[in-house]
Short mmCIF file of C-alpha atoms and ligand atoms in Angstrom, two decimals:
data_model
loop_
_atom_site.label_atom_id
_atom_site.label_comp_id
_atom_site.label_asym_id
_atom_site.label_seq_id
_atom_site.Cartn_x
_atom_site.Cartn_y
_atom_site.Cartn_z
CA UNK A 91 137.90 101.63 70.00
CA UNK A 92 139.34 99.77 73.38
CA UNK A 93 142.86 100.73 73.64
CA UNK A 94 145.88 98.34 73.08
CA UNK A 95 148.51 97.23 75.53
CA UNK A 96 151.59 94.98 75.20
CA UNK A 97 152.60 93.67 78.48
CA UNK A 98 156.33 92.55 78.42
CA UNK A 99 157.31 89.48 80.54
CA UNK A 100 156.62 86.43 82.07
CA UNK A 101 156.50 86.42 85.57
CA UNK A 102 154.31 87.29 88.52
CA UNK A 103 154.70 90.77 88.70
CA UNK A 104 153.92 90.90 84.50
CA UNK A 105 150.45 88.49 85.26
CA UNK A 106 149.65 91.08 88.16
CA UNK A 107 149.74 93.70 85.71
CA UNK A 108 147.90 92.31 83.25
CA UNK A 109 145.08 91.07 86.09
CA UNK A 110 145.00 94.79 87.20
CA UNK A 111 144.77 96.28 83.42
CA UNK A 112 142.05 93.76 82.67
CA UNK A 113 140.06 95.36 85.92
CA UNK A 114 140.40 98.83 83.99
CA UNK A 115 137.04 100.85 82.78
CA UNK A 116 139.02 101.37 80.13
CA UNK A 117 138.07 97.85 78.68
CA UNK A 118 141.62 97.38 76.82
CA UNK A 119 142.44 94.67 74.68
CA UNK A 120 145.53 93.15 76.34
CA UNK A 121 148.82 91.32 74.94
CA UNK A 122 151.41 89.49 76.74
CA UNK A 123 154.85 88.97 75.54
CA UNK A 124 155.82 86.21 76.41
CA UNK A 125 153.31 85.98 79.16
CA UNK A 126 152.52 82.94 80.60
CA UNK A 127 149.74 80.45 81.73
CA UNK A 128 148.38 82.70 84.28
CA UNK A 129 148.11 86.14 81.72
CA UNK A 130 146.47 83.89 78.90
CA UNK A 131 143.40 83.90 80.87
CA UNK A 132 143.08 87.97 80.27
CA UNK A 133 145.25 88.42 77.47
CA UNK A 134 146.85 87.21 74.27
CA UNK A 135 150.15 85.44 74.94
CA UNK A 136 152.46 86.17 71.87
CA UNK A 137 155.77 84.30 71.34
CA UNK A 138 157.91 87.61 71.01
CA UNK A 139 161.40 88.07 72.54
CA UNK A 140 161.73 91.03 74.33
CA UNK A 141 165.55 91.00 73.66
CA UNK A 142 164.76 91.40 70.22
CA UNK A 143 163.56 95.09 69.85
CA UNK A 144 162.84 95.11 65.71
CA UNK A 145 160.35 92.38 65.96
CA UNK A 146 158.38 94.10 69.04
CA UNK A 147 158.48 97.18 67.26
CA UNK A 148 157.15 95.45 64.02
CA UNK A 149 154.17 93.98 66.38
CA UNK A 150 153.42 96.86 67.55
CA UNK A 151 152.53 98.87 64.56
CA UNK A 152 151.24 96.05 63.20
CA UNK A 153 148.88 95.60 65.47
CA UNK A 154 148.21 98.91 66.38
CA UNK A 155 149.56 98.81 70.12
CA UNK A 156 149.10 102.24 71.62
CA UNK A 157 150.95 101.16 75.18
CA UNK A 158 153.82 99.11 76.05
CA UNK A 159 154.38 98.17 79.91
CA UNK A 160 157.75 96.87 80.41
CA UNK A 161 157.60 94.18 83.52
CA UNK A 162 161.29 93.07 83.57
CA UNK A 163 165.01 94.80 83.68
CA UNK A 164 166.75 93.27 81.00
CA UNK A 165 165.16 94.62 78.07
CA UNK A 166 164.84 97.80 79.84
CA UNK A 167 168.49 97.95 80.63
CA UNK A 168 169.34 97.22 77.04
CA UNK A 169 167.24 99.88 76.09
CA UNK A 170 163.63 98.26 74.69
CA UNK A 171 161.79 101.67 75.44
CA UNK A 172 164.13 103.65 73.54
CA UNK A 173 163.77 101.34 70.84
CA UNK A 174 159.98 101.29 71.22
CA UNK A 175 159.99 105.32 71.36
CA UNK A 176 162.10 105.48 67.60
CA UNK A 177 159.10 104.41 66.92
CA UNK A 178 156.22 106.59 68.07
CA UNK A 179 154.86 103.85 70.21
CA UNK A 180 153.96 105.43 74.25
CA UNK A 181 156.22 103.13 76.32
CA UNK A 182 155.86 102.66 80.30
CA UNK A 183 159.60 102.31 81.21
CA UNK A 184 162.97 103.86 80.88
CA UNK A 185 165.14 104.66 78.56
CA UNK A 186 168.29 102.98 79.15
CA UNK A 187 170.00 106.08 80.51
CA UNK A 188 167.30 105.74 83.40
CA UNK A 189 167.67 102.26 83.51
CA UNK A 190 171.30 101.95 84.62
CA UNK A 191 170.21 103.00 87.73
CA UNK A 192 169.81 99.52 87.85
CA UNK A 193 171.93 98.00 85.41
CA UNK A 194 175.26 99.48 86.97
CA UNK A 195 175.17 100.26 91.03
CA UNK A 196 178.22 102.04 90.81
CA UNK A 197 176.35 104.81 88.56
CA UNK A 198 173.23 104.68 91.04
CA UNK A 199 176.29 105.57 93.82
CA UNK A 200 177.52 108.29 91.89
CA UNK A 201 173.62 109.91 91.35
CA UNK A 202 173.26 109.20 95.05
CA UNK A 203 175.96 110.86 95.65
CA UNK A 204 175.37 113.86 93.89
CA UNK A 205 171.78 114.08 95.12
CA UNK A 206 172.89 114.06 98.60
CA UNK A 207 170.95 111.11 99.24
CA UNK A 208 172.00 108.45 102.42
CA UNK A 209 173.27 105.26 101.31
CA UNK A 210 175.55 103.31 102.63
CA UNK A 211 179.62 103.87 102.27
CA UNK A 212 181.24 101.51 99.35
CA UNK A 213 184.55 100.97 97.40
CA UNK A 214 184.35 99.83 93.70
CA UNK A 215 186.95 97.06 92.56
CA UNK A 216 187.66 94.92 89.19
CA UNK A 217 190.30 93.26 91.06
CA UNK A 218 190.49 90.01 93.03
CA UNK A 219 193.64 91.21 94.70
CA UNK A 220 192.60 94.82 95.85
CA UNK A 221 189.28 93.58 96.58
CA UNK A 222 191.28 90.96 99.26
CA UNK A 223 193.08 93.61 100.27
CA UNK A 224 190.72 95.99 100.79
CA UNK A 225 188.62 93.05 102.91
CA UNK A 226 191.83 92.63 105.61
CA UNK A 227 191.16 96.20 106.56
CA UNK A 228 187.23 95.99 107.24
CA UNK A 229 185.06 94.97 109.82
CA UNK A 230 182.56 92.48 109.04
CA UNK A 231 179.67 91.88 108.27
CA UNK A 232 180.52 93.54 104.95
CA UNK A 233 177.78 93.44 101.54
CA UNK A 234 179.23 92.56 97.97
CA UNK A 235 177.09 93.08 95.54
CA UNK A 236 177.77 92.62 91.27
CA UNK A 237 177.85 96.09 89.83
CA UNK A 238 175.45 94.69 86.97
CA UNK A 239 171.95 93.47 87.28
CA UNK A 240 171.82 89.69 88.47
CA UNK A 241 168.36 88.83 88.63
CA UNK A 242 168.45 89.63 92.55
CA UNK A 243 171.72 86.78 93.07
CA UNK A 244 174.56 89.29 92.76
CA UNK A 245 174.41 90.65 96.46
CA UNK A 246 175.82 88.64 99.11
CA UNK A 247 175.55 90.11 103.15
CA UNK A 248 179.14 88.17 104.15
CA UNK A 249 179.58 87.56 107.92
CA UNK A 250 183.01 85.81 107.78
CA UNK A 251 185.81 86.70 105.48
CA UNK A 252 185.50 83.16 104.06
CA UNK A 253 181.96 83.82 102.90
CA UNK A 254 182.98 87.52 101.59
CA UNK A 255 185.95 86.27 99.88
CA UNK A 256 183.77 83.52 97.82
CA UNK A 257 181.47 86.04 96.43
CA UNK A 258 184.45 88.03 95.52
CA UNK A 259 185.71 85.18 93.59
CA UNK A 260 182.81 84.13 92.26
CA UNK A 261 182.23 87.59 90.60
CA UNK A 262 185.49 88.48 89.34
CA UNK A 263 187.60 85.45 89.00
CA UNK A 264 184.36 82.09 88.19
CA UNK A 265 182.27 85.10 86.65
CA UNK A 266 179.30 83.16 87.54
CA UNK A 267 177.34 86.53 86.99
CA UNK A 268 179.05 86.67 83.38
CA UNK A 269 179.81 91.10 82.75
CA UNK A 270 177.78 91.67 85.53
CA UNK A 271 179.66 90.72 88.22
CA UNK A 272 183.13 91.63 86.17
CA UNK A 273 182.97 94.78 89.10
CA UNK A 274 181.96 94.61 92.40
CA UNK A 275 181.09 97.33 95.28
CA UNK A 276 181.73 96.08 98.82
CA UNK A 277 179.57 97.79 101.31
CA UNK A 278 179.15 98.51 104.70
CA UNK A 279 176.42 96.56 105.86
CA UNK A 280 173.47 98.45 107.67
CA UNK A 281 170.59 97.29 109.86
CA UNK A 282 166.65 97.93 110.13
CA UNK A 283 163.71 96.99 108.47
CA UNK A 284 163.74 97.23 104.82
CA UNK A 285 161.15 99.28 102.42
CA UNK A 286 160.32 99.27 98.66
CA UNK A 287 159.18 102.65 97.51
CA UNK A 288 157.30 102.59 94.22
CA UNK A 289 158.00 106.05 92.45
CA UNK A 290 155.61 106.50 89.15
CA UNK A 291 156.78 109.33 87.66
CA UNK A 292 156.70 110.85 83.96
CA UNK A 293 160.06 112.93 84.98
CA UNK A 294 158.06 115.83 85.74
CA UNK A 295 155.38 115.03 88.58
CA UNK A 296 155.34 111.72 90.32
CA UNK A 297 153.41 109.92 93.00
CA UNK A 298 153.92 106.84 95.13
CA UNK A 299 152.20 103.78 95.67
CA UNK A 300 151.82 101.69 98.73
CA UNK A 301 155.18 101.21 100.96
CA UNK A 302 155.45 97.62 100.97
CA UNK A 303 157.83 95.09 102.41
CA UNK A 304 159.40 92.14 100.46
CA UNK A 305 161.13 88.89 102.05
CA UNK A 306 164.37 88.59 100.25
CA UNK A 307 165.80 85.46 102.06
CA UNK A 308 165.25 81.97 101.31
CA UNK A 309 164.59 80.65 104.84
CA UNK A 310 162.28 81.78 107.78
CA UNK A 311 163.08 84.47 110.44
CA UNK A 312 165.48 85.79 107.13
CA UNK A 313 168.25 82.91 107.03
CA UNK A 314 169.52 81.70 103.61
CA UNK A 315 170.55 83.39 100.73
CA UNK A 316 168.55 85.84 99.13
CA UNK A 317 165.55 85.20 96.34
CA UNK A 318 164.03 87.57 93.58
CA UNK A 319 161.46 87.77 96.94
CA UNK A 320 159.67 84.97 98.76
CA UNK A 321 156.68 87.00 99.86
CA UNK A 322 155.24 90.69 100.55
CA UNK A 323 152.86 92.76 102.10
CA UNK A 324 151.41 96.15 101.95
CA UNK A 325 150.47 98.75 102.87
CA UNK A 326 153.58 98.88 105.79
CA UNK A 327 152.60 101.67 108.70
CA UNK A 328 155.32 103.79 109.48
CA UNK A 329 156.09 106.22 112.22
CA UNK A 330 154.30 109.83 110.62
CA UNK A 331 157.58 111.58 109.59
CA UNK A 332 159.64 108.94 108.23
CA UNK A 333 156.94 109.42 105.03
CA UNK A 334 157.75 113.48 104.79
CA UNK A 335 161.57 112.09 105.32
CA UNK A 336 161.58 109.30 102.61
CA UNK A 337 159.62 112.14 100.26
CA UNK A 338 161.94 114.89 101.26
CA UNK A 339 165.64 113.52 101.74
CA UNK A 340 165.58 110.57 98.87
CA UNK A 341 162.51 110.98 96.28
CA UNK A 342 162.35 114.67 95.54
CA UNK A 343 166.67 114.45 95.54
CA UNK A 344 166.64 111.74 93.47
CA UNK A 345 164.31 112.75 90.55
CA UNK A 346 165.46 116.76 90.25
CA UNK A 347 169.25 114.79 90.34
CA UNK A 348 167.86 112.96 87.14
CA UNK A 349 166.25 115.97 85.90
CA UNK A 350 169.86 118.00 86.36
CA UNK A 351 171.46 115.27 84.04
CA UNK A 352 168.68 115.45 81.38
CA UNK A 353 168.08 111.79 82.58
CA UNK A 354 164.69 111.12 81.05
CA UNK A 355 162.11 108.90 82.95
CA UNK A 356 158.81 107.94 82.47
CA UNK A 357 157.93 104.17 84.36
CA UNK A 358 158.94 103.23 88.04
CA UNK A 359 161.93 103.92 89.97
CA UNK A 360 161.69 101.43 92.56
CA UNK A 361 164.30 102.57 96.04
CA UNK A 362 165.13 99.43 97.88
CA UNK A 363 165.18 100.86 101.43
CA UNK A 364 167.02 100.66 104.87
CA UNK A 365 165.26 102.20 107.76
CA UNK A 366 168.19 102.48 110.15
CA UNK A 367 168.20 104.18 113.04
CA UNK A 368 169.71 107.24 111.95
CA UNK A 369 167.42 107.51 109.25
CA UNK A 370 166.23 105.93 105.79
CA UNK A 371 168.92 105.10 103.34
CA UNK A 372 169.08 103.92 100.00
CA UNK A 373 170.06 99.92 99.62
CA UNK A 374 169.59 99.83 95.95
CA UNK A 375 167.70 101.26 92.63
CA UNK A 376 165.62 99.25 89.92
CA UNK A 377 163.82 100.74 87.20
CA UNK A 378 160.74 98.46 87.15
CA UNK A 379 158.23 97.80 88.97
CA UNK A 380 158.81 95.05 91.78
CA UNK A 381 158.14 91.22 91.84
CA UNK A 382 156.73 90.24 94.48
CA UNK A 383 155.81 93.70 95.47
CA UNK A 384 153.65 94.44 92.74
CA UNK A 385 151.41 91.72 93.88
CA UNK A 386 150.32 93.31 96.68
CA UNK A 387 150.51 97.20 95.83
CA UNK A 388 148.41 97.31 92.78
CA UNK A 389 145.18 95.53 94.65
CA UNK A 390 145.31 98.32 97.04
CA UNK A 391 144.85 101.03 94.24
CA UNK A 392 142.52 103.49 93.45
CA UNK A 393 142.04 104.64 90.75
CA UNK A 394 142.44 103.61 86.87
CA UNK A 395 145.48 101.41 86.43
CA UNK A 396 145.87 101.69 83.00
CA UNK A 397 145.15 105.13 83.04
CA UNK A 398 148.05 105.87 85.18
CA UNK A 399 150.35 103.94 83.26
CA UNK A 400 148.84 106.37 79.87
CA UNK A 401 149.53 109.22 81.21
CA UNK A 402 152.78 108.70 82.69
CA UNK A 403 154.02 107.33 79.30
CA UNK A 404 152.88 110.21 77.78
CA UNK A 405 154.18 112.60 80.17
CA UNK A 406 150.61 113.59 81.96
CA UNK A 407 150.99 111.71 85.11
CA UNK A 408 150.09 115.75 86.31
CA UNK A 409 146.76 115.63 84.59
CA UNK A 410 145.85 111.84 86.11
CA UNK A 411 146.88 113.33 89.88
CA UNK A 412 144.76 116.01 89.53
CA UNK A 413 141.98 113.99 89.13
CA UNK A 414 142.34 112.29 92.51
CA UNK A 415 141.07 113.83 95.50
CA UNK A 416 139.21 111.72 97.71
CA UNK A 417 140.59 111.49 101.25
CA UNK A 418 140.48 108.12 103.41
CA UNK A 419 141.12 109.11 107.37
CA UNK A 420 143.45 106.63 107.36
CA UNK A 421 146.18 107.73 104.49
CA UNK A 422 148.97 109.72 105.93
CA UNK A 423 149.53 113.23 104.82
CA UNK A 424 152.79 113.33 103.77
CA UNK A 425 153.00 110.38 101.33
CA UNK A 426 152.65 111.66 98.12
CA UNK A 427 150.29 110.02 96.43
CA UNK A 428 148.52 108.44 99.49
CA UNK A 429 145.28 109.39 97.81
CA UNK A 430 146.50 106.69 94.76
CA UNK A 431 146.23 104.22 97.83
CA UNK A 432 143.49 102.73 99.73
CA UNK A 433 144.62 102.46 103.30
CA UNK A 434 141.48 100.64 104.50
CA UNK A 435 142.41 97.69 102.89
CA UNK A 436 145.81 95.22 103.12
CA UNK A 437 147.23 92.81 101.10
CA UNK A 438 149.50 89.88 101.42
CA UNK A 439 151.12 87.43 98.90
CA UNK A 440 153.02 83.70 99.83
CA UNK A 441 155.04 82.72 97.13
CA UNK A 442 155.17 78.98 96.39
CA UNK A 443 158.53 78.11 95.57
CA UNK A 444 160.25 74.95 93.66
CA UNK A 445 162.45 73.29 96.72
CA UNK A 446 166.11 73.83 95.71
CA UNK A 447 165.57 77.51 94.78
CA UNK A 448 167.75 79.98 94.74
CA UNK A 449 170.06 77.13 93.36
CA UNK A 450 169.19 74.19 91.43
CA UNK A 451 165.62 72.79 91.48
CA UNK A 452 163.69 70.27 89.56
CA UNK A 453 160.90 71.60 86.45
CA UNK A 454 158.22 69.60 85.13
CA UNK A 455 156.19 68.85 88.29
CA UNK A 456 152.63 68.72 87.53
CA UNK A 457 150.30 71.40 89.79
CA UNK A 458 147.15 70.47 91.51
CA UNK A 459 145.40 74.55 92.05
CA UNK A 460 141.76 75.15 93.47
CA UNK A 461 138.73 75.15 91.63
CA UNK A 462 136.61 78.88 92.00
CA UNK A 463 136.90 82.37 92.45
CA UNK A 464 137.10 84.06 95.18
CA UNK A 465 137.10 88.30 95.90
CA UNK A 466 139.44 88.12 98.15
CA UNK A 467 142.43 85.48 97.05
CA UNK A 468 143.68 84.65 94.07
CA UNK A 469 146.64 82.96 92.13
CA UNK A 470 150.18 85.01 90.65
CA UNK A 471 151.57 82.63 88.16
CA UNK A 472 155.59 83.23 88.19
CA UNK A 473 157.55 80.26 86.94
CA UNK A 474 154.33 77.66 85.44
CA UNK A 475 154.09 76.45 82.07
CA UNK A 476 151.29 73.81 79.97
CA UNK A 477 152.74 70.13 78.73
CA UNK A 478 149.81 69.59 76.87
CA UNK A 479 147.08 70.88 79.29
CA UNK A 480 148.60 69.71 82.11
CA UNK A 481 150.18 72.93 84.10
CA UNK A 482 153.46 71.88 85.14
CA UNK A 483 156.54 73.57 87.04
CA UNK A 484 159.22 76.09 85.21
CA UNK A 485 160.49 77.99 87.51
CA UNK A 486 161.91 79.16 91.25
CA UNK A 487 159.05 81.06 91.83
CA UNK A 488 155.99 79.14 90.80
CA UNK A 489 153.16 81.06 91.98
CA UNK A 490 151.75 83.61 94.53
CA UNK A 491 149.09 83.27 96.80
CA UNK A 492 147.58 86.96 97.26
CA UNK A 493 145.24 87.20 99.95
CA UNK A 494 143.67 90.66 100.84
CA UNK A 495 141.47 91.85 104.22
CA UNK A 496 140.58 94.24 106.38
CA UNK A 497 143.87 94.26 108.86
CA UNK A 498 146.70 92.35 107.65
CA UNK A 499 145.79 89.05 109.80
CA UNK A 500 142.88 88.98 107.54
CA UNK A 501 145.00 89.21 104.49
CA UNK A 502 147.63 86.73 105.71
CA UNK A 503 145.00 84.48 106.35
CA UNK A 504 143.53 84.35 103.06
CA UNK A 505 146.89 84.30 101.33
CA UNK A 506 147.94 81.02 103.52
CA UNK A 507 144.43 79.63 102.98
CA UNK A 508 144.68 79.72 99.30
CA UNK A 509 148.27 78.01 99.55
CA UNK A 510 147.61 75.58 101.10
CA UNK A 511 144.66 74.13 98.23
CA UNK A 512 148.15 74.14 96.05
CA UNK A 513 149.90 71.01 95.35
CA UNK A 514 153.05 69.95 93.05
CA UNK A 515 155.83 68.02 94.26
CA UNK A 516 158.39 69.72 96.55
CA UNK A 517 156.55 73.12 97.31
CA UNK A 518 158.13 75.61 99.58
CA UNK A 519 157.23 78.44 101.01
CA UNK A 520 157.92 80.79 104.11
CA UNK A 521 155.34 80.53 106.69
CA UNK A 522 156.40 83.90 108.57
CA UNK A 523 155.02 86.30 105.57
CA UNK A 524 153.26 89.51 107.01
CA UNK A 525 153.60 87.31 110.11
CA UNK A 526 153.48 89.02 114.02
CA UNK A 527 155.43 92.35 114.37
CA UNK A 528 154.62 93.77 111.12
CA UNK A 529 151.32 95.94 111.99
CA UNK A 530 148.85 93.22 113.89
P1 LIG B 709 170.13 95.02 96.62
O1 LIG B 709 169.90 94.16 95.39
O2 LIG B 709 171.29 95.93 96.52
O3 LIG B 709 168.91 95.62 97.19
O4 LIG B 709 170.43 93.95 97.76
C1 LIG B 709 169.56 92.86 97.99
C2 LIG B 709 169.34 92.73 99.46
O5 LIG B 709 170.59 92.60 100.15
C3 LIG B 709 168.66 93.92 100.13
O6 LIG B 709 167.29 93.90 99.97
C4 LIG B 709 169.10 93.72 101.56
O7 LIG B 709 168.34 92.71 102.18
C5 LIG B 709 170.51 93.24 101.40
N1 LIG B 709 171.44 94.39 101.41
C6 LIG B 709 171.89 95.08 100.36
N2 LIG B 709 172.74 96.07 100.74
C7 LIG B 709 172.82 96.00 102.08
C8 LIG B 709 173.52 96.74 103.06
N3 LIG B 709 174.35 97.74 102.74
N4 LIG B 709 173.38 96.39 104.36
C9 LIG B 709 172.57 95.35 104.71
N5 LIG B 709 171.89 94.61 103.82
C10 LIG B 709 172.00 94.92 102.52
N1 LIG B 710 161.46 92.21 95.13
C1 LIG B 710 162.70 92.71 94.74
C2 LIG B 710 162.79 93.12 93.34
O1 LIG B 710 161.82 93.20 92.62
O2 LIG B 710 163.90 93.43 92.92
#
């Protein structure tokens, strides 16, 4: 009997899971909840709310559903895989103890903290007044960021005191982020390239995927306010001991700090990443895998998807790591898990935005995509949806155009070629993706 897997979500990073689990040996029978146009292809879209734990639950058993995958924070903050768990049902996510790592960055400061991890220095306030205060006494550029999870709007990287007191307001006095943003941490803003690390980890072993680099900002050369992530690459190349000190002075920290607290965790702990000049430090925490990143990590990986995400929801990530030994010249030693990786390969995804986004943009627009397949390139669907059969807009991010290669120009290439066969009215996209400067 194939296994079964529920997929939760809708976006690009849930139809780039679902794309990878359909590549499995395993042959599973795959569900998406909600999924979208893009996942119906592989799987069977079902019109659950993921918000709405009893009626997953009921699905599950009903159906026999042996794994859950949970794409998105929300229902992992409000504590889906718990629910899911109650249950007997192997989930791949956290509980929501492990999940306010995300859902509350004042609680990722204080484990931070207590690990002995770098991150940058920050003051907590639920008042306008003291925050105002506090700002007279800083330098700038300062970061505010909503203590809650925001759906990557809550942070703002403030230059002048104008800008920094707007997001103030706008958290605590318009509450434009609603509870999240009812407390905000202002931050002392750092500078370097940024990282996501991928941590898979049962709460007992763990292993990382591919380093890989998102595009936050709206607008080229990193202008404009920030996105859920306009593009990605991976694998990024670093200099040989920042992996032993990313491993050594954050990961290893971080998960015996969790361990310490009886913190259970079996899923992702994504680190957002600074690599400043006196070292790697820790920007942020989410607890799920990462959109766009996991575009562009999971094509590079070897080994059985789905069997990964088994065992690590079952607690024998140790048992799947065992299995993999084979060693590429290429992978650096002191990346744990670089054997998970290929490092021969690269891979690049352009995300194709509605103009407008972050703000307000236009749905509805009818999409024009390629005819064919081809090894190298393919679509993401992230914010698309059918009037009829007629694939239309419904979202910010509207798809991703993954190209992979040989060297990264190759992979660029074939992500930009692919984009450019897309149509619908008012497309955006950044053109300096992967672009010189990052490897080629
Ligand atoms: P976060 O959601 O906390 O990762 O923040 C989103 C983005 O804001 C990060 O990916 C960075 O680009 C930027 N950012 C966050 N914190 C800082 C910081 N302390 N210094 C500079 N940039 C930051
Ligand atoms: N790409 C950033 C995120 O997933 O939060």
């Amino acid at each position: 009997m194939p296994m079964k897997v529920l997929v939760i979500g809708s976006g690009g990073r849930e139809h780039a899971i679902v794309r990878q689990l359909a590549a499995s040996d395993l042959d599973p029978v795959i569900f998406a909840a909600p999924g979208n146009p893009g996942t119906a292809g592989l799987a069977a879209n079902v019109p659950l709310d993921p918000h709405r734990g009893g009626d997953v639950a009921r699905f599950c058993l009903e159906e026999e559903i042996q794994l859950v995958i949970i794409g998105p924070e929300d229902p992992l903050i409000a504590g889906l895989a718990d629910r899911l768990r109650r249950d007997g049902i192997a989930v791949f996510g956290p509980g929501a103890m492990g999940a306010r790592l995300e859902g509350d960055k004042e609680f990722a400061k204080e484990v931070l903290a207590s690990a002995g991890v770098p991150t940058p220095r920050f003051h907590a306030f639920s008042s306008t007044d003291a925050a105002l205060k506090h700002l007279d006494k800083i330098d700038l550029p300062v970061v505010i960021k909503a203590c809650g999870a925001a759906q990557g709007k809550g942070v703002a990287v403030c230059s002048s005191r104008e800008e920094a007191e707007a997001h103030i307001r706008k958290c605590l006095d318009e509450q434009v982020f609603g509870g999240s943003g009812l407390r905000i941490l202002m931050e002392e803003c750092l500078f370097g390239p940024e990282l996501s690390v991928l941590i898979v980890t049962d709460g007992q072993d763990y292993c990382l995927l591919a380093p890989s680099r998102d595009y936050k900002r709206i607008g080229e050369k990193d202008m404009g306010p920030n996105t859920g992530g306009m593009g990605a690459f991976a694998p990024v190349r670093l200099p040989p001991h920042l992996y032993a000190e990313i491993d050594g002075r954050i990961v290893l920290p971080v998960l015996a700090e969790l361990r310490r607290r009886d913190i259970p965790y079996r899923g992702v702990l994504y680190a957002g990443l600074m690599l400043t000049e006196d070292g790697p430090q820790v920007l942020e925490f989410n607890c799920r895998f990462g959109d766009p990143e996991t575009q562009v990590v999971l094509p590079l990986l070897k080994g059985d998807f789905l069997d990964l995400c088994w065992t690590t929801a079952n607690g024998n990530l140790g048992s799947f790591l065992q299995g993999l030994h084979e060693v590429e010249e290429l992978q650096p030693q002191d990346w744990t898990g670089a054997g998970l990786t290929t490092w021969l390969r690269h891979s690049v995804v352009v995300v194709a935005a509605s103009d407008g986004y972050p703000g307000r943009y236009v749905k509805g627009r009818p999409i024009d995509l390629p005819d064919g397949e081809h090894a190298d390139r393919w679509l993401v669907h992230a914010g698309t949806a059918l009037e009829g059969d007629r694939l239309v807009t419904s979202g910010g991010r509207v798809l991703g155009a993954v190209g992979t290669g040989m060297s990264l120009r190759d992979a660029r290439r074939a992500a930009y070629g692919l984009l450019d066969q897309v149509h619908f009215e008012g497309l955006t996209f950044r053109r300096d993706i992967a672009g010189p400067g990052e490897g080629d």
